[in-house]
PDB file of C-alpha atoms in Angstrom:
ATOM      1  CA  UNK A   1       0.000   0.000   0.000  1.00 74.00           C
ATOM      2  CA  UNK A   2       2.999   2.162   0.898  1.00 81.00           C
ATOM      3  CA  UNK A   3       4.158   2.089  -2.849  1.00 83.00           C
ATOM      4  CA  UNK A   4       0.647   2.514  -4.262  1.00 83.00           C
ATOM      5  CA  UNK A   5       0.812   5.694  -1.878  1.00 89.00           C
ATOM      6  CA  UNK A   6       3.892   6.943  -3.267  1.00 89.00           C
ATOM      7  CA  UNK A   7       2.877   6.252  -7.419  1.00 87.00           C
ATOM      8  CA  UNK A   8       0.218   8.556  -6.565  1.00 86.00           C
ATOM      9  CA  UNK A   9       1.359  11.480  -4.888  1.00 90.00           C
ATOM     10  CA  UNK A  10       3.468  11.228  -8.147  1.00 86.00           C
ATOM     11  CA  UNK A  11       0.446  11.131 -10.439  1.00 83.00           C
ATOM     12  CA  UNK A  12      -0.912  13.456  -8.891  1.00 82.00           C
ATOM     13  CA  UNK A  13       1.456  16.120  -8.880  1.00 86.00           C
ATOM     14  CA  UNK A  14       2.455  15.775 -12.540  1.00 82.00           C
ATOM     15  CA  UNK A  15      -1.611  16.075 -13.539  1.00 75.00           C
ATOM     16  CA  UNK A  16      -1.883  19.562 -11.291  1.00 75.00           C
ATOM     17  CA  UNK A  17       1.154  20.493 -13.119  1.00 79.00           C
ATOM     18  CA  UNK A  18       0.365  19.713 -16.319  1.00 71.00           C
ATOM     19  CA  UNK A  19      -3.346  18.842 -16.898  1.00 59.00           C
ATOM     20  CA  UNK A  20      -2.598  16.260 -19.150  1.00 56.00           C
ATOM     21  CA  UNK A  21       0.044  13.772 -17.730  1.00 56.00           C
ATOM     22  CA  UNK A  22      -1.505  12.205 -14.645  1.00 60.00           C
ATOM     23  CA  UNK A  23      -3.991  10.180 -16.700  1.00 65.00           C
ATOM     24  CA  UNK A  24      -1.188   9.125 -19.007  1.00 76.00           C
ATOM     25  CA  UNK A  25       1.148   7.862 -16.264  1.00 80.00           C
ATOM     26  CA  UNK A  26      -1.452   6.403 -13.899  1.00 83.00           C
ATOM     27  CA  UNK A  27      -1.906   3.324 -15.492  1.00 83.00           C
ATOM     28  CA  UNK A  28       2.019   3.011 -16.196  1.00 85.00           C
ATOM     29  CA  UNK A  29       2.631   3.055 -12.613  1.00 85.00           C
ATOM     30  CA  UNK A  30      -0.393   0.914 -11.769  1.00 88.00           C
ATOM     31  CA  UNK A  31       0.981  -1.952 -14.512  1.00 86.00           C
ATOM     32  CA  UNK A  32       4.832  -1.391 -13.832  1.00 85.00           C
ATOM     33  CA  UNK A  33       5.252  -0.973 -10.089  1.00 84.00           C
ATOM     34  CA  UNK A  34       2.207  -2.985  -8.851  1.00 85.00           C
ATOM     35  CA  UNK A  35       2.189  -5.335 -11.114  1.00 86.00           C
ATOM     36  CA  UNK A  36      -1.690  -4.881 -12.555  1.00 88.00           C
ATOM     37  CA  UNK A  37      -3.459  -5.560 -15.611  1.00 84.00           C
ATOM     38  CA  UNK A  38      -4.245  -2.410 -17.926  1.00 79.00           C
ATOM     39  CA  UNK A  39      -8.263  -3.741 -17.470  1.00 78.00           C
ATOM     40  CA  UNK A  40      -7.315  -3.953 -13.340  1.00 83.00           C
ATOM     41  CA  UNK A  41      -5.661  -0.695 -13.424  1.00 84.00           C
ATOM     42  CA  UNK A  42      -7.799   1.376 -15.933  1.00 81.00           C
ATOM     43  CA  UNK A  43     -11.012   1.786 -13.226  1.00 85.00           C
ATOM     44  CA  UNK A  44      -7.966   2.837 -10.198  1.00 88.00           C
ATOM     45  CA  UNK A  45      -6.386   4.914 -12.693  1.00 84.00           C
ATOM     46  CA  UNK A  46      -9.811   6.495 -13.713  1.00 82.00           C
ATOM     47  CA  UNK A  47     -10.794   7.246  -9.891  1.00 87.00           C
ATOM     48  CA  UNK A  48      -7.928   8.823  -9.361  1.00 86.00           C
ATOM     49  CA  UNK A  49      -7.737  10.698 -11.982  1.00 81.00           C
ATOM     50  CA  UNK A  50     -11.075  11.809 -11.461  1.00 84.00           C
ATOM     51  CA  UNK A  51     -10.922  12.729  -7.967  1.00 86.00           C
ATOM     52  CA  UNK A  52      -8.011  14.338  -8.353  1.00 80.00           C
ATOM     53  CA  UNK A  53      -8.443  16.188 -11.297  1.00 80.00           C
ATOM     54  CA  UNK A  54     -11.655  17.470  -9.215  1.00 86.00           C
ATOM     55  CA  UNK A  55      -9.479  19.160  -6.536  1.00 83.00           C
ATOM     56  CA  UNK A  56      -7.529  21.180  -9.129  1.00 80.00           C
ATOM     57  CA  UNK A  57     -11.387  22.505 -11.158  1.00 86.00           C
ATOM     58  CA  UNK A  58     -12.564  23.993  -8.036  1.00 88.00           C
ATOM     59  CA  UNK A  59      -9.493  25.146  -7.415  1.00 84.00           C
ATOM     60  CA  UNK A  60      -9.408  27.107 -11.072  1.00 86.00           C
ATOM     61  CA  UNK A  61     -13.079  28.107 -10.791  1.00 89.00           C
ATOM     62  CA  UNK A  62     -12.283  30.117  -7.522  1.00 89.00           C
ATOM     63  CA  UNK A  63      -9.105  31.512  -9.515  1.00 87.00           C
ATOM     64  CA  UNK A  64     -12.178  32.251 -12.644  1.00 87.00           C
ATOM     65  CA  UNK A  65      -9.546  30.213 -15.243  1.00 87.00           C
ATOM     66  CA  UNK A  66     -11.853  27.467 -16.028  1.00 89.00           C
ATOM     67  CA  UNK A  67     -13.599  27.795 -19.159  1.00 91.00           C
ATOM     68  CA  UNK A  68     -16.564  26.045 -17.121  1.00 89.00           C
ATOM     69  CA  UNK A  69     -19.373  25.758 -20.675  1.00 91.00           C
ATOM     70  CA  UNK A  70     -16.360  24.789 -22.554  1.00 92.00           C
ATOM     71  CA  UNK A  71     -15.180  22.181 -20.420  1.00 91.00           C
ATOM     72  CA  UNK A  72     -19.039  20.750 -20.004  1.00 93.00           C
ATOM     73  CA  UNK A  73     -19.565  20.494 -23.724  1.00 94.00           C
ATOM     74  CA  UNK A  74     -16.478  17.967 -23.664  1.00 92.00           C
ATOM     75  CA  UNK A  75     -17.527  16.268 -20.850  1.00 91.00           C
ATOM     76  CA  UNK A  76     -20.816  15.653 -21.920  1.00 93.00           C
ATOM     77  CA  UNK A  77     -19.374  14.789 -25.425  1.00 92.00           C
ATOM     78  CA  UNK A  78     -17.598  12.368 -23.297  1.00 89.00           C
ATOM     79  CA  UNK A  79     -19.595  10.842 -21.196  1.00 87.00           C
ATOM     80  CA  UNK A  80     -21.793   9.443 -24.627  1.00 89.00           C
ATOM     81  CA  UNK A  81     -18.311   7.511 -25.688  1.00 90.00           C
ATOM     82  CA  UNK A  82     -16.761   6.451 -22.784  1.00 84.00           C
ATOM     83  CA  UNK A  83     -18.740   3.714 -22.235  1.00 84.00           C
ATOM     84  CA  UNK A  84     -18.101   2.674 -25.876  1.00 88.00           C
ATOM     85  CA  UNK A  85     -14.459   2.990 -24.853  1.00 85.00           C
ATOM     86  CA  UNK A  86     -14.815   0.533 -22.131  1.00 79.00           C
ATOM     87  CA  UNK A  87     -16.445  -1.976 -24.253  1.00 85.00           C
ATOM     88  CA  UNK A  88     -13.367  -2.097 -26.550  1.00 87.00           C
ATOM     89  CA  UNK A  89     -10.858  -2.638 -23.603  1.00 82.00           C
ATOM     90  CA  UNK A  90     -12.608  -5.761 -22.421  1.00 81.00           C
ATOM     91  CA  UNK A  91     -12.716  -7.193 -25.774  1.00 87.00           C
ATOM     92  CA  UNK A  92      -8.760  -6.805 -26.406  1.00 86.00           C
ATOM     93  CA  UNK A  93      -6.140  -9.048 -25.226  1.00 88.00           C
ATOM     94  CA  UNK A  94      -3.770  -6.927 -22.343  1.00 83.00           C
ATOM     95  CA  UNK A  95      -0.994  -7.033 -24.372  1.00 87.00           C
ATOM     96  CA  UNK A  96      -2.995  -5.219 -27.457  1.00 88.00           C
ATOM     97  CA  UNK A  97      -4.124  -2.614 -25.111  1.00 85.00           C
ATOM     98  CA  UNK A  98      -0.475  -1.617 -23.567  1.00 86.00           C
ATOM     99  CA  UNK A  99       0.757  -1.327 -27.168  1.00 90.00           C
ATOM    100  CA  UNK A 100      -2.141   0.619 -28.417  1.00 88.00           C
ATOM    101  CA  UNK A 101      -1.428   2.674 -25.403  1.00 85.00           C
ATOM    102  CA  UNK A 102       1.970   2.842 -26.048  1.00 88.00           C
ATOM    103  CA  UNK A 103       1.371   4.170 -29.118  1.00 89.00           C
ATOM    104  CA  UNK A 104      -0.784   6.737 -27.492  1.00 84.00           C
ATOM    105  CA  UNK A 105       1.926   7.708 -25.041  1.00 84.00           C
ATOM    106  CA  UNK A 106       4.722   8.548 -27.706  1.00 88.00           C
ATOM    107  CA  UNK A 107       2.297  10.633 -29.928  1.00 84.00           C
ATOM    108  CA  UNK A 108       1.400  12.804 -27.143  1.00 78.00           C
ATOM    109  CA  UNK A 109       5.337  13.072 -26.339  1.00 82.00           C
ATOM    110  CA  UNK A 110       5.696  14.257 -29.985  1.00 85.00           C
ATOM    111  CA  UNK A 111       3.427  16.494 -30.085  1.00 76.00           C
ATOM    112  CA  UNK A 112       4.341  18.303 -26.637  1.00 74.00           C
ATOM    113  CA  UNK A 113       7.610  18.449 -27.490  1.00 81.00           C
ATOM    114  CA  UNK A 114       6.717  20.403 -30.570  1.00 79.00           C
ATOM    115  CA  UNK A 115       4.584  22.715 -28.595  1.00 70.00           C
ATOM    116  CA  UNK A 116       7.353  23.453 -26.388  1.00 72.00           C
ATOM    117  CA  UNK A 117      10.011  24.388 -29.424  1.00 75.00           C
ATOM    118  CA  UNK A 118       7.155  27.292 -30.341  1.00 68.00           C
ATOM    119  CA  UNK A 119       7.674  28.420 -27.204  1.00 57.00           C
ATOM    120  CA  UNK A 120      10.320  29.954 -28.518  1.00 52.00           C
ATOM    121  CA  UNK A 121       9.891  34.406 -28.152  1.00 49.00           C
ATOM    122  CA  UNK A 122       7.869  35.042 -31.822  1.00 45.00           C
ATOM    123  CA  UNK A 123       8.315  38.182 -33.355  1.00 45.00           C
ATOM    124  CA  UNK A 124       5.500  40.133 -33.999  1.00 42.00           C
ATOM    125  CA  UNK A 125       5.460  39.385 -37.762  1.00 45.00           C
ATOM    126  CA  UNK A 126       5.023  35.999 -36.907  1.00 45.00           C
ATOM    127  CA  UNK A 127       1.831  35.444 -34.674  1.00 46.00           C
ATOM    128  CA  UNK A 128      -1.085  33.692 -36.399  1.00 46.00           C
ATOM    129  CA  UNK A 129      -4.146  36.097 -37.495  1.00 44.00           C
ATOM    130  CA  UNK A 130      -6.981  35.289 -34.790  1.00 43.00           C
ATOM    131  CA  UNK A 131      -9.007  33.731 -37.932  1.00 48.00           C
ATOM    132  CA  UNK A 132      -6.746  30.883 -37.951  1.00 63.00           C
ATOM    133  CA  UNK A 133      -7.559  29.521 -34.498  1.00 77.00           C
ATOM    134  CA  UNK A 134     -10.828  27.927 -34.002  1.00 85.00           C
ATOM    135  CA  UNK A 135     -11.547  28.914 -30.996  1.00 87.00           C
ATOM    136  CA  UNK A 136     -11.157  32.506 -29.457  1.00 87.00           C
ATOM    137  CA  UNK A 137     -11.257  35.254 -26.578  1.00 85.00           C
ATOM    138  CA  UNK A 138     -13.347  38.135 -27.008  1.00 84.00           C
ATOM    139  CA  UNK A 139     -10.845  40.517 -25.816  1.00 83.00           C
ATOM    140  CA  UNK A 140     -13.920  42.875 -24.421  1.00 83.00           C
ATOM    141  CA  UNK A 141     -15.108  40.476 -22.255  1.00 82.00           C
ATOM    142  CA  UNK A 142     -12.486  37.841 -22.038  1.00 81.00           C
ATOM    143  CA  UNK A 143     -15.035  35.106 -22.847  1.00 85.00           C
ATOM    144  CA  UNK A 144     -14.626  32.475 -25.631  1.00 86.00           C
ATOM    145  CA  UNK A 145     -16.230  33.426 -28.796  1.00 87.00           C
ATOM    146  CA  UNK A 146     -18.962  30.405 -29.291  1.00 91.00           C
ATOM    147  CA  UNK A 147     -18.784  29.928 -33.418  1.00 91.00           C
ATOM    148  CA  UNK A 148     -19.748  26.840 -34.751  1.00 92.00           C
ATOM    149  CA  UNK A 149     -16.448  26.056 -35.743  1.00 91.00           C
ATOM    150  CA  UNK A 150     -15.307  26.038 -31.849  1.00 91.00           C
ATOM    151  CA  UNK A 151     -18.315  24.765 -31.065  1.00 93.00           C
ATOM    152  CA  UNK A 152     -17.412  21.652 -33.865  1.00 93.00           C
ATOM    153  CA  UNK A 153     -14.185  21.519 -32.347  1.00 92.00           C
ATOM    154  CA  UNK A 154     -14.972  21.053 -28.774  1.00 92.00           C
ATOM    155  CA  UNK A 155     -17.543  18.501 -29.491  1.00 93.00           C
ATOM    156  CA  UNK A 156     -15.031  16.531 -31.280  1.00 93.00           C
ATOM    157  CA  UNK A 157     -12.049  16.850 -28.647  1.00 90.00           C
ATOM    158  CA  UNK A 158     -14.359  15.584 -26.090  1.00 90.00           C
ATOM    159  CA  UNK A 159     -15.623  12.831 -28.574  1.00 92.00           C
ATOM    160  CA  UNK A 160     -12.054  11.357 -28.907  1.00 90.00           C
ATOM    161  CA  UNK A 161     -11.409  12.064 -25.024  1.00 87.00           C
ATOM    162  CA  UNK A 162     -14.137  10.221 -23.763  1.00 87.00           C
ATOM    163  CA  UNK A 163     -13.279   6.837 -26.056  1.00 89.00           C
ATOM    164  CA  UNK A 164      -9.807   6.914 -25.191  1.00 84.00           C
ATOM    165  CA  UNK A 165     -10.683   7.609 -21.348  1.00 81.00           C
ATOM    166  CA  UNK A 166     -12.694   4.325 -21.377  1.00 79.00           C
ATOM    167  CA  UNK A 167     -10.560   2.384 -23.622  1.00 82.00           C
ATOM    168  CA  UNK A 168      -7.148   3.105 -22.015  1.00 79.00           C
ATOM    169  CA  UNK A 169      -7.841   5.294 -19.028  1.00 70.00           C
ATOM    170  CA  UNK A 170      -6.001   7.732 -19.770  1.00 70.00           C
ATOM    171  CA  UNK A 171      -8.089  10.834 -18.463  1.00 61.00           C
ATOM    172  CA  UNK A 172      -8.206  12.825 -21.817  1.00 71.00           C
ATOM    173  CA  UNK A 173      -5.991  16.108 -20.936  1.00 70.00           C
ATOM    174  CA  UNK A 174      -3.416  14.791 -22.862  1.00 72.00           C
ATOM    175  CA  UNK A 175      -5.962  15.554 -26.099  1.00 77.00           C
ATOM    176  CA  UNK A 176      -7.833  18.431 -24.627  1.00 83.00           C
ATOM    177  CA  UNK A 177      -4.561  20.226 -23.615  1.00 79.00           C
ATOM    178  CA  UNK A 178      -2.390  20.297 -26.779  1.00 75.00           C
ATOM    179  CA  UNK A 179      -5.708  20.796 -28.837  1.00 81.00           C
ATOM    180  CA  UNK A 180      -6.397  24.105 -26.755  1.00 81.00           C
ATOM    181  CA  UNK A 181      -3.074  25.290 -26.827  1.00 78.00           C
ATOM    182  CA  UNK A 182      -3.237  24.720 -31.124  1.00 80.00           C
ATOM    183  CA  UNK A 183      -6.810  25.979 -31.942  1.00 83.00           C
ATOM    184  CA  UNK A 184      -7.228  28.315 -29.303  1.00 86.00           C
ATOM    185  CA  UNK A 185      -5.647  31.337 -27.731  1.00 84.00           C
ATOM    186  CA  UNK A 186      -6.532  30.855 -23.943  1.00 86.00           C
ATOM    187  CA  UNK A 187      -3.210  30.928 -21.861  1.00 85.00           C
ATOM    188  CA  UNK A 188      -1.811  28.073 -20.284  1.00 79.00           C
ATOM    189  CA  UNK A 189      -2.615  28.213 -16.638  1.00 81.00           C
ATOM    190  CA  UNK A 190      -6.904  28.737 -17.873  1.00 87.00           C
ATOM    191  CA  UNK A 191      -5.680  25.200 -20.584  1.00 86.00           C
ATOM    192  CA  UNK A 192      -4.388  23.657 -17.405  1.00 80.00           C
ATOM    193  CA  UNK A 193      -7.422  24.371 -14.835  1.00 86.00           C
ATOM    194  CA  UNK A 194     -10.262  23.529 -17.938  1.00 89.00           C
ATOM    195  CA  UNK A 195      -8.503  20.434 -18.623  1.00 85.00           C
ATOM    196  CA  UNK A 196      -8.855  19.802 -15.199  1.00 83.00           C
ATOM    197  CA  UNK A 197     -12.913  20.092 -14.934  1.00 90.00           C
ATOM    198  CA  UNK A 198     -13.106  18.419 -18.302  1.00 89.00           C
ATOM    199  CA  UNK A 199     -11.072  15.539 -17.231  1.00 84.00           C
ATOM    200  CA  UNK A 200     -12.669  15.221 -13.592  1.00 86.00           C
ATOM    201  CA  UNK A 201     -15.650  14.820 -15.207  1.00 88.00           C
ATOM    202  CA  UNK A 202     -15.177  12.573 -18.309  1.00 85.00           C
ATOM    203  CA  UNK A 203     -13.341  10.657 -15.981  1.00 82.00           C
ATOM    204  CA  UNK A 204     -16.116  10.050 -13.560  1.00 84.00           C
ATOM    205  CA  UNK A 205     -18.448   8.845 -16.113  1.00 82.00           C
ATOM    206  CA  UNK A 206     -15.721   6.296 -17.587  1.00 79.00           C
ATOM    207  CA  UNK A 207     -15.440   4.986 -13.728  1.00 82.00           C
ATOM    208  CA  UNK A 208     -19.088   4.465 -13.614  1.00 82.00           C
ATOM    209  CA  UNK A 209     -19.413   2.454 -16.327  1.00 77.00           C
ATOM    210  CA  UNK A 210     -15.979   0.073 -15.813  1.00 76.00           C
ATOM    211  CA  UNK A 211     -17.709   0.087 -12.278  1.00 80.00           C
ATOM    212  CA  UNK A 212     -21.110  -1.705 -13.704  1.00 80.00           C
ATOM    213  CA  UNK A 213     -18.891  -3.328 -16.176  1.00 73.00           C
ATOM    214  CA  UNK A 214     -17.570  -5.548 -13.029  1.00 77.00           C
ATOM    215  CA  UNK A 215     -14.504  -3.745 -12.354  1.00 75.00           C
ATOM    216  CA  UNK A 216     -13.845  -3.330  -8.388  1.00 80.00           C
ATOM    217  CA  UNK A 217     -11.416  -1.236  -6.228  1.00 85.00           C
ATOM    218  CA  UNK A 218      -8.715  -2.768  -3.815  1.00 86.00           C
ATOM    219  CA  UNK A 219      -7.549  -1.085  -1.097  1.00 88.00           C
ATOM    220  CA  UNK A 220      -4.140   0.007  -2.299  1.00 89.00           C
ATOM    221  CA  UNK A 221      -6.524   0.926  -5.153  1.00 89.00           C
ATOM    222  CA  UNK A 222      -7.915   3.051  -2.830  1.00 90.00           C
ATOM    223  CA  UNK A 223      -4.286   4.508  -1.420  1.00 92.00           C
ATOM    224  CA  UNK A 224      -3.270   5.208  -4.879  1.00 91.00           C
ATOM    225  CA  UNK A 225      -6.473   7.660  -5.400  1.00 89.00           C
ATOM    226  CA  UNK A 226      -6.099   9.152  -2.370  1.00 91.00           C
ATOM    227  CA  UNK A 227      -2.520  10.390  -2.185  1.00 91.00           C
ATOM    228  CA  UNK A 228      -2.855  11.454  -6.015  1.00 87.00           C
ATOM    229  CA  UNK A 229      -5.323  14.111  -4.532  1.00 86.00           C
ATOM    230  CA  UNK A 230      -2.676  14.849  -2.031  1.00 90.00           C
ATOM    231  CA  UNK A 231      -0.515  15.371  -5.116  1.00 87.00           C
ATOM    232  CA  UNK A 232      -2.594  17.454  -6.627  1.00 81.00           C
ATOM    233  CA  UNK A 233      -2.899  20.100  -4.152  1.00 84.00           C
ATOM    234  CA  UNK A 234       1.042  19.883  -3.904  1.00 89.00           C
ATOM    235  CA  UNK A 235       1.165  20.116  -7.844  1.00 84.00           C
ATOM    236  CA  UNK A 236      -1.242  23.278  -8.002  1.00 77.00           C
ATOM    237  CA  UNK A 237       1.145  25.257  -6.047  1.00 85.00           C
ATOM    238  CA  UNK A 238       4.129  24.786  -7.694  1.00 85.00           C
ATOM    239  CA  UNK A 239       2.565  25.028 -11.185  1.00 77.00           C
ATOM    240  CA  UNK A 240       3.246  28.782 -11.285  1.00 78.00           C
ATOM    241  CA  UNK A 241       6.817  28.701 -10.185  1.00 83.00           C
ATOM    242  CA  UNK A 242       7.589  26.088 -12.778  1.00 81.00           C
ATOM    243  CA  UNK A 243       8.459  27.552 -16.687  1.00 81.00           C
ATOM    244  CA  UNK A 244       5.693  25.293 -19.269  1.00 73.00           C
ATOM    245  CA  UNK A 245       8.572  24.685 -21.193  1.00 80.00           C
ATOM    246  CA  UNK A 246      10.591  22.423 -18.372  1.00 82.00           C
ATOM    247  CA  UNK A 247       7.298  20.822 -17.350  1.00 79.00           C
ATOM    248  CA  UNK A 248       6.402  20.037 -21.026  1.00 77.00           C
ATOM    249  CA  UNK A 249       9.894  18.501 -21.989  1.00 83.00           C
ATOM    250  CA  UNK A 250      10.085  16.680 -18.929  1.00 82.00           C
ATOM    251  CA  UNK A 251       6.971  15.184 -19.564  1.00 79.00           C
ATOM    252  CA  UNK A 252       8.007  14.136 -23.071  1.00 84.00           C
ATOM    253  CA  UNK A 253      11.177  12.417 -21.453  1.00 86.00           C
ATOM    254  CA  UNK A 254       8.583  10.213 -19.305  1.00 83.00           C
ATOM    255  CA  UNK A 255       6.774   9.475 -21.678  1.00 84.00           C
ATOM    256  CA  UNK A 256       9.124   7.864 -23.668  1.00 89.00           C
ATOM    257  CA  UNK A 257      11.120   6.080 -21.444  1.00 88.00           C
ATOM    258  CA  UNK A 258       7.512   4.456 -19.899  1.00 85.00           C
ATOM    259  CA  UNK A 259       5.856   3.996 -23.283  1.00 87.00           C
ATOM    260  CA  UNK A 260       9.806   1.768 -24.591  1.00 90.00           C
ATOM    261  CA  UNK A 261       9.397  -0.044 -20.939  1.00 86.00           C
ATOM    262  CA  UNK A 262       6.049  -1.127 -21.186  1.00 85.00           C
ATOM    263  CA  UNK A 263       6.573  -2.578 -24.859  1.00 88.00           C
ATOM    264  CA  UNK A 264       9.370  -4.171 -23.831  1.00 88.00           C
ATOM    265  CA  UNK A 265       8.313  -5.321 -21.018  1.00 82.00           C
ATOM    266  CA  UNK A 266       5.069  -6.991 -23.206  1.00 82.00           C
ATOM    267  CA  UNK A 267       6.593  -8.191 -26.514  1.00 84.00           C
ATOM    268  CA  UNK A 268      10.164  -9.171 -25.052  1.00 75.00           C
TER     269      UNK A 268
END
């Protein structure tokens, strides 16, 4: 139970840090250092996740950085293919579903990595015009612009969350995340804490139904949850005194070095 503790206090500071990679990780450390199927640890991994994830919302929504209808329309978007998700995962063999997540893990390392290198100071010559991102601020009220094209683009982000959530259990900030930062020009910190709601809550409906699926939780199942909420307080405070840039390549690192164990660890 001790270790379960530790894996997630880890978790959970690396999802209030970045609002993507708790998810991601959970069910690495569930699989690798306890030993658990991806089907045993997707429902842990979920929970805590969730709960989690639910600590750092209401902490954004009392900061006003959670784009609260945004993060609902993904959610809900969510919550209609999660369940679809979870379906798939108990129809595939383990080792199909740690490959497929694999697979998952470097393309998300990929793409952070290349959102980190724009990072880079941009002169002003080279910003985007505002008509090339989907979704927008209204600078006189600060609000998100609701056109159908973000509209389109929110439903589908939380579409894609919601059936990976269920099928790998990965939380889905590691989608809504870099798709915010590309299509829309919120800053990071308001990313982070709406990643956060939409996660807590497309999470909760994937737990639900791996829950009436048959899926059960230990009790070092129920360590790992709560010390990833621990983590998450300690990860909200020192998300502002860490640069994006370290957090995101760091991340990447992770990612790769967990997503060549696992398949290793399957295939050899």
């Amino acid at each position: 139970m001790l270790l379960g503790a530790m894996f997630g206090i880890a978790i959970g500071i690396i999802l209030g840090l970045t609002g993507a990679g708790g998810g991601i990780l959970a069910i690495p450390a569930l699989v690798i250092g306890l030993g658990w199927t991806m089907t045993q640890s997707t429902p842990v991994a979920l929970f805590a996740v969730s709960a989690a994830a639910a600590v750092g919302a209401v902490d954004g929504l009392r900061k006003g950085l959670v784009r609260y209808r945004a993060a609902v329309l993904m959610a809900l978007l969510g919550a209609v293919f999660s369940p679809l998700g979870v379906y798939v995962a108990h129809s595939l063999p383990n080792a199909v579903l740690i490959s497929l997540f694999s697979g998952v893990m470097v393309i998300v390392a990929i793409r952070m990595a290349r959102q980190a290198s724009d990072n880079s100071p941009k002169h002003a010559g080279d910003e985007q015009p505002w008509q090339h991102k989907n979704c927008m601020l209204n600078p006189q009220t600060g609000r998100l612009r609701w056109t159908l094209k973000c509209s389109t683009t929110l439903a589908v982000v939380g579409s894609v969350s919601g059936l990976l959530t269920g099928m790998l259990g990965v939380g889905g900030g590691f989608l809504i995340v870099p798709a915010f930062q590309q299509l829309s020009d919120i800053k990071m910190h308001g990313i982070v804490a709406t990643s956060l709601m939409a996660i807590a809550l497309i999470s909760a409906s994937a737990v639900t139904g791996a829950l009436f699926a048959g899926a059960h939780i230990t009790a070092t199942g129920g360590m790992f949850i709560a010390a990833s909420v621990v983590g998450m307080l300690l990860g909200r405070i020192l998300s502002p005194r860490v640069p994006a840039k370290v957090i995101q390549l760091g991340f990447c690192a992770v990612c790769v070095v967990v997503a060549s164990y696992l398949m290793l660890k399957t295939w050899m």
